[in-house]
Amino acid sequence: MSNTAGLVIPCKAAVSWEAGKPLVIQQVEVAPPQAMEVRVKIKYTSLCHTDLYFWEAKGQTPLFPRIFGHEAAGIIESVGEGVSDLQVGDHVLPVFTGECGDCAHCKSQESNMCDLLRINTDRGVMLSDGKSRFSINGNPINHFLGTSTFSEYTVVHSGCLAKVNPLAPLDKICILSCGVSTGLGATLNVAKPKKGSSVAIFGLGAVGLAAAEGARIAGASRIIGIDLSPKRFDEAKKFGVTEFVNPKEHDRPVQQVIAEMTNGGVDRSVECTGNVNVMVSAFECVHDGWGVAVLVGVPNKDAVFMTKPINLLNERTLKGTFFGNYKPRTDLPSVVDMYMNKKLELDKFITHRLSFSEINKAFEYMVKGEGLRCIISMED
């Protein structure tokens, strides 16, 4: 075991004390892992739009003070009681959802929505005892998504850690623990485009471009990107996007534009915006008889959309996906291997690099819509 095992570790963390206000880098105490928990030394973390959304605290219950962060890579420092499949020194990706291995979902070949470890945005404590592992002067600090990677050390349930190839560069593969895997898996695991097929991608942020990357890997011959921002189109070409449609440039529904471009509709579509009107477009733009539309973007929980039932009866399929249908512990190691084997390209997603002390700049980049992924080095 490490020489810090069983001890409280004082370290630096970026603490969010108030919605929308800059994070404060300060010393926190990180308690040892309890039963089925693991303490991880975070090496690199990234900023995902989900962090920004909950930091802004728009449209959900605010929970502060809190340590955000859920896209990261690190090395195990110590393990708690009952953890048998992970050990000190393992390289891991912490994931906002988990895989307990025992529930009906985990035992199903068709689902990755673990009953025990499914995403819970409102919980600020650990499952085993309902307490936080972070504190400042004895006062608890809330966790975020069970990961809280904006800290030099964090404690995570063992079922939310994917053990990966130790040769893989942690400053690259950290982005696989959320957004990139979500988009990639939506295409490869759910839409499953055939070689030579046509795919429409709605929304060309990091998740949408990862979906395009999946279509490129699958061998799609036409990858049509749909976005309201023309400046995203040049970037998207690096991810295999072959054609672009800006809905603002047309005086009719974009699904009609795409159907005309593709002689009746695309073979597959992937929706990555969370806008209900865009979801309708993504579904209605696929070809009758065999078209499949996959919804990735997360709408408001009360949102509703309408389409004519005849669209389904005409043999179009509408699917949803969560984390690209990847089981974190089982499947993420193979996604890392795709990168190591040069099948999956990650470098093009990384547009900025910052030291931990500059973490608030990463938020500024995302608020302004600049870049795709910003890698934050915890040791700089």
XYZ file of C-alpha atoms in Angstrom:
380
model
C 0.000 0.000 0.000
C 1.051 3.620 -0.416
C 2.547 5.452 2.555
C -0.526 7.714 2.698
C -3.034 4.824 2.810
C -5.477 5.199 5.676
C -4.474 8.806 6.317
C -6.228 12.063 5.553
C -4.443 13.769 2.630
C -4.271 17.572 2.531
C -4.164 18.786 -1.080
C -5.246 21.536 -3.423
C -8.738 21.597 -4.921
C -10.726 24.117 -6.939
C -13.781 24.758 -4.778
C -16.953 26.342 -6.117
C -18.551 28.344 -3.306
C -21.251 30.135 -5.239
C -23.069 29.740 -8.560
C -21.278 31.391 -11.456
C -18.437 32.761 -9.312
C -14.756 31.883 -9.982
C -13.519 28.673 -8.372
C -11.186 29.115 -5.416
C -8.039 26.982 -5.270
C -7.454 26.120 -1.643
C -6.342 23.329 0.639
C -8.868 20.624 1.399
C -8.606 17.431 3.432
C -9.424 14.226 1.575
C -10.444 11.323 3.831
C -9.379 7.729 3.148
C -11.644 5.544 0.989
C -14.316 3.530 2.785
C -15.822 0.179 1.726
C -15.890 -0.248 -2.095
C -14.201 3.125 -2.585
C -10.878 4.135 -4.110
C -8.751 7.243 -3.606
C -7.243 8.518 -6.839
C -4.448 10.978 -7.524
C -5.816 13.020 -10.430
C -3.136 13.772 -13.027
C -5.201 15.537 -15.706
C -8.754 16.778 -15.831
C -10.856 18.483 -18.463
C -13.913 20.700 -18.441
C -17.191 19.404 -19.855
C -20.382 21.384 -20.469
C -22.084 19.527 -17.607
C -19.626 21.115 -15.153
C -20.459 24.538 -16.576
C -24.217 23.897 -16.404
C -24.160 22.957 -12.710
C -21.646 25.683 -11.864
C -24.053 28.233 -13.376
C -26.872 26.478 -11.417
C -29.496 27.323 -14.018
C -32.487 25.018 -13.993
C -31.504 22.687 -11.160
C -31.112 22.611 -7.395
C -27.901 24.464 -6.477
C -25.544 22.576 -4.176
C -22.587 24.543 -2.829
C -19.780 24.490 -1.775
C -18.849 21.805 -4.272
C -15.856 20.372 -6.092
C -16.760 19.940 -9.752
C -15.002 17.911 -12.464
C -15.786 14.547 -14.036
C -13.580 14.178 -17.136
C -10.201 13.041 -15.887
C -7.468 10.439 -15.616
C -5.397 9.461 -12.631
C -3.518 6.827 -10.652
C -4.881 4.888 -7.683
C -3.330 5.956 -4.348
C -5.233 3.573 -2.044
C -8.258 1.265 -2.028
C -10.969 0.683 0.555
C -12.294 -2.520 2.051
C -13.837 -4.971 -0.406
C -12.145 -3.598 -3.538
C -10.540 -6.583 -5.246
C -10.280 -5.685 -8.934
C -8.250 -2.471 -8.544
C -4.952 -1.835 -6.805
C -2.492 0.917 -5.946
C -0.732 2.209 -9.065
C -3.478 1.296 -11.545
C -4.201 3.929 -14.193
C -7.900 4.776 -14.197
C -10.590 6.946 -15.747
C -13.217 8.115 -13.226
C -16.698 8.057 -14.803
C -19.885 9.913 -13.797
C -21.877 6.699 -14.130
C -20.883 3.248 -12.989
C -21.074 -0.486 -13.316
C -21.777 -2.409 -10.110
C -21.756 -5.723 -11.956
C -24.686 -7.148 -10.001
C -27.901 -5.349 -11.024
C -30.193 -6.317 -13.904
C -28.785 -3.533 -16.090
C -25.177 -4.575 -15.517
C -26.029 -8.198 -16.267
C -27.842 -7.231 -19.469
C -25.904 -7.136 -22.739
C -28.214 -4.330 -23.867
C -27.910 -1.754 -21.085
C -25.274 0.336 -19.341
C -27.655 2.057 -16.903
C -26.513 0.605 -13.579
C -29.191 0.725 -10.873
C -26.710 1.446 -8.078
C -24.288 3.845 -9.749
C -26.382 5.636 -12.359
C -25.706 9.375 -12.625
C -27.127 11.419 -9.740
C -26.590 15.152 -10.107
C -28.183 16.038 -6.762
C -26.053 13.824 -4.531
C -23.085 15.513 -2.872
C -21.992 12.600 -0.670
C -20.683 9.049 -0.992
C -23.090 6.110 -1.207
C -21.597 3.939 1.541
C -22.244 6.262 4.492
C -23.911 9.396 3.122
C -20.894 11.532 4.005
C -18.423 13.629 2.034
C -14.748 12.691 1.805
C -13.796 16.362 1.340
C -13.605 18.913 4.124
C -12.103 22.292 5.005
C -11.458 22.859 8.718
C -13.861 20.037 9.493
C -16.669 21.426 7.322
C -17.801 19.072 4.525
C -17.536 20.040 0.838
C -19.983 18.438 -1.599
C -18.968 15.929 -4.254
C -20.110 16.166 -7.900
C -21.264 13.166 -9.972
C -19.315 10.877 -7.649
C -16.035 12.016 -9.227
C -15.021 15.601 -8.220
C -11.862 15.647 -10.310
C -10.993 19.336 -9.757
C -8.929 18.133 -6.808
C -5.420 16.677 -6.628
C -6.938 13.673 -4.831
C -10.512 12.419 -4.946
C -12.494 9.445 -3.663
C -14.638 7.461 -6.126
C -16.783 4.327 -5.884
C -14.784 1.452 -7.374
C -17.600 0.750 -9.842
C -17.075 4.204 -11.393
C -13.434 3.608 -12.322
C -12.261 2.108 -15.600
C -8.803 0.520 -15.358
C -6.903 1.314 -18.555
C -3.648 0.547 -20.344
C -0.834 2.133 -18.264
C 1.029 3.027 -21.480
C -1.809 5.303 -22.657
C -1.027 9.030 -22.165
C -3.276 10.279 -19.365
C -3.278 13.817 -20.778
C -5.057 12.535 -23.890
C -7.310 9.703 -22.713
C -8.806 11.779 -19.880
C -11.342 13.152 -22.398
C -12.709 9.631 -22.906
C -14.357 9.612 -19.482
C -17.362 11.631 -20.683
C -18.070 13.647 -23.845
C -15.975 11.934 -26.493
C -17.102 8.437 -25.499
C -20.720 9.620 -25.390
C -20.683 10.845 -28.999
C -18.455 8.075 -30.305
C -20.587 5.334 -28.774
C -23.831 6.931 -29.931
C -22.663 6.323 -33.491
C -20.687 3.082 -33.197
C -22.865 1.283 -30.626
C -26.356 2.637 -31.282
C -26.701 4.170 -34.768
C -24.299 1.565 -36.223
C -23.931 3.071 -39.709
C -22.820 0.685 -42.435
C -19.762 1.338 -44.551
C -20.632 3.727 -47.379
C -23.775 5.029 -45.658
C -24.896 8.604 -44.957
C -25.006 10.116 -41.468
C -26.356 13.480 -40.279
C -24.875 14.960 -37.086
C -26.930 17.673 -35.370
C -24.758 19.962 -33.232
C -21.007 20.218 -33.803
C -19.714 20.681 -30.283
C -17.314 18.137 -28.788
C -19.985 15.421 -28.449
C -21.282 15.954 -31.997
C -17.770 15.879 -33.422
C -17.121 12.658 -31.500
C -20.262 11.258 -33.147
C -18.829 12.348 -36.501
C -15.546 10.647 -35.585
C -17.561 7.469 -35.011
C -19.152 7.805 -38.440
C -15.699 8.297 -39.969
C -14.377 5.181 -38.214
C -17.442 3.224 -39.377
C -16.694 4.181 -42.981
C -19.669 6.431 -43.718
C -19.303 8.054 -47.126
C -21.392 11.163 -46.388
C -21.282 12.857 -42.994
C -23.513 15.916 -42.947
C -22.960 18.381 -40.101
C -25.858 20.601 -39.020
C -25.113 23.630 -36.841
C -26.161 27.275 -36.471
C -22.547 28.446 -36.174
C -20.678 28.579 -39.498
C -17.329 28.907 -37.693
C -17.647 25.286 -36.565
C -17.682 23.931 -40.088
C -13.943 24.174 -40.812
C -13.108 22.405 -37.554
C -15.612 19.665 -38.350
C -13.790 18.676 -41.540
C -11.008 17.222 -39.371
C -13.571 14.779 -37.970
C -14.735 13.477 -41.327
C -17.674 15.826 -41.906
C -18.125 16.135 -45.667
C -21.060 18.556 -45.999
C -22.640 21.306 -43.925
C -26.114 22.677 -43.422
C -26.939 25.831 -41.492
C -30.698 25.777 -40.784
C -30.744 29.591 -40.655
C -29.898 29.682 -44.372
C -33.107 27.868 -45.366
C -36.753 28.897 -45.325
C -38.086 25.380 -44.687
C -37.503 22.709 -42.048
C -33.953 21.391 -42.159
C -35.218 17.789 -42.336
C -36.712 18.613 -45.734
C -33.410 20.096 -46.886
C -31.537 16.951 -45.823
C -34.110 14.606 -47.395
C -33.705 16.444 -50.691
C -29.894 16.334 -50.470
C -29.918 12.579 -49.858
C -32.695 11.331 -52.121
C -35.196 10.623 -49.373
C -33.195 10.922 -46.172
C -29.981 9.876 -44.449
C -29.365 6.326 -43.278
C -28.539 7.456 -39.734
C -28.722 10.641 -37.694
C -27.303 11.580 -34.291
C -28.758 14.499 -32.314
C -26.344 16.218 -29.901
C -28.029 19.487 -28.880
C -30.808 18.587 -26.436
C -33.193 20.939 -28.292
C -36.577 19.246 -28.825
C -37.139 20.867 -32.221
C -33.756 19.576 -33.368
C -34.726 16.108 -32.101
C -37.765 16.168 -34.384
C -35.579 17.228 -37.311
C -33.078 14.463 -36.582
C -35.813 11.846 -36.546
C -37.728 13.096 -39.563
C -34.604 13.429 -41.742
C -33.811 9.691 -41.770
C -34.883 7.522 -44.692
C -38.061 5.492 -44.443
C -37.610 1.725 -44.441
C -34.286 1.643 -42.609
C -33.372 5.045 -41.141
C -32.258 5.211 -37.505
C -32.127 8.409 -35.428
C -30.257 8.492 -32.119
C -30.882 11.116 -29.428
C -27.851 12.088 -27.321
C -28.548 15.670 -26.188
C -30.233 16.095 -22.799
C -33.418 18.218 -22.877
C -35.247 19.841 -19.987
C -36.863 16.986 -18.015
C -40.354 18.354 -18.760
C -39.738 18.845 -22.482
C -42.052 17.145 -24.988
C -41.790 16.768 -28.742
C -44.269 15.632 -31.363
C -43.930 13.745 -34.606
C -46.494 11.929 -36.725
C -46.836 8.222 -35.883
C -46.730 7.456 -39.605
C -43.026 8.348 -39.479
C -42.485 5.334 -37.228
C -44.907 3.110 -39.120
C -42.905 3.836 -42.264
C -40.039 1.964 -40.616
C -37.951 4.732 -39.174
C -36.388 3.955 -35.795
C -35.914 6.401 -32.931
C -33.409 5.488 -30.206
C -31.940 7.144 -27.140
C -28.528 6.569 -25.607
C -26.767 7.248 -22.335
C -22.947 7.531 -22.307
C -22.846 6.011 -25.796
C -24.086 2.654 -24.428
C -20.621 1.994 -23.008
C -20.383 0.057 -19.747
C -17.611 2.061 -18.048
C -15.484 -0.704 -16.530
C -16.094 -3.279 -19.258
C -15.929 -1.126 -22.388
C -13.757 1.953 -21.810
C -10.472 0.005 -21.823
C -11.196 -1.016 -25.427
C -11.940 2.613 -26.387
C -8.516 3.539 -24.991
C -7.063 0.712 -27.080
C -8.751 2.185 -30.189
C -6.736 5.336 -29.531
C -3.519 3.410 -28.876
C -4.027 1.499 -32.141
C -4.459 4.827 -34.002
C -8.017 4.006 -35.016
C -9.476 6.798 -32.883
C -7.923 10.261 -33.072
C -8.033 12.252 -29.814
C -5.478 15.014 -30.332
C -7.800 17.035 -32.557
C -10.329 17.372 -29.702
C -7.729 19.068 -27.471
C -7.661 22.768 -28.277
C -6.293 24.277 -25.026
C -3.966 23.292 -22.181
C -3.788 25.044 -18.823
C -2.186 24.612 -15.419
C -4.455 23.876 -12.433
C -3.935 27.423 -11.154
C -5.547 28.716 -14.375
C -8.687 26.557 -14.143
C -11.039 29.553 -14.256
C -9.711 30.325 -17.762
C -11.128 26.967 -18.881
C -14.561 28.152 -17.770
C -14.059 31.407 -19.679
C -13.192 29.479 -22.861
C -16.330 27.347 -22.541
C -18.637 30.284 -21.747
C -17.338 32.000 -24.912
C -17.663 28.801 -26.938
C -13.936 28.758 -27.708
C -12.323 25.422 -28.498
C -13.423 21.863 -27.803
C -11.540 20.423 -24.849
C -9.183 22.148 -22.440
C -6.761 19.845 -20.587
C -5.854 20.974 -17.077
C -2.617 19.596 -15.625
C -2.956 19.075 -11.874
C 0.796 19.239 -11.345
C 1.546 22.550 -13.111
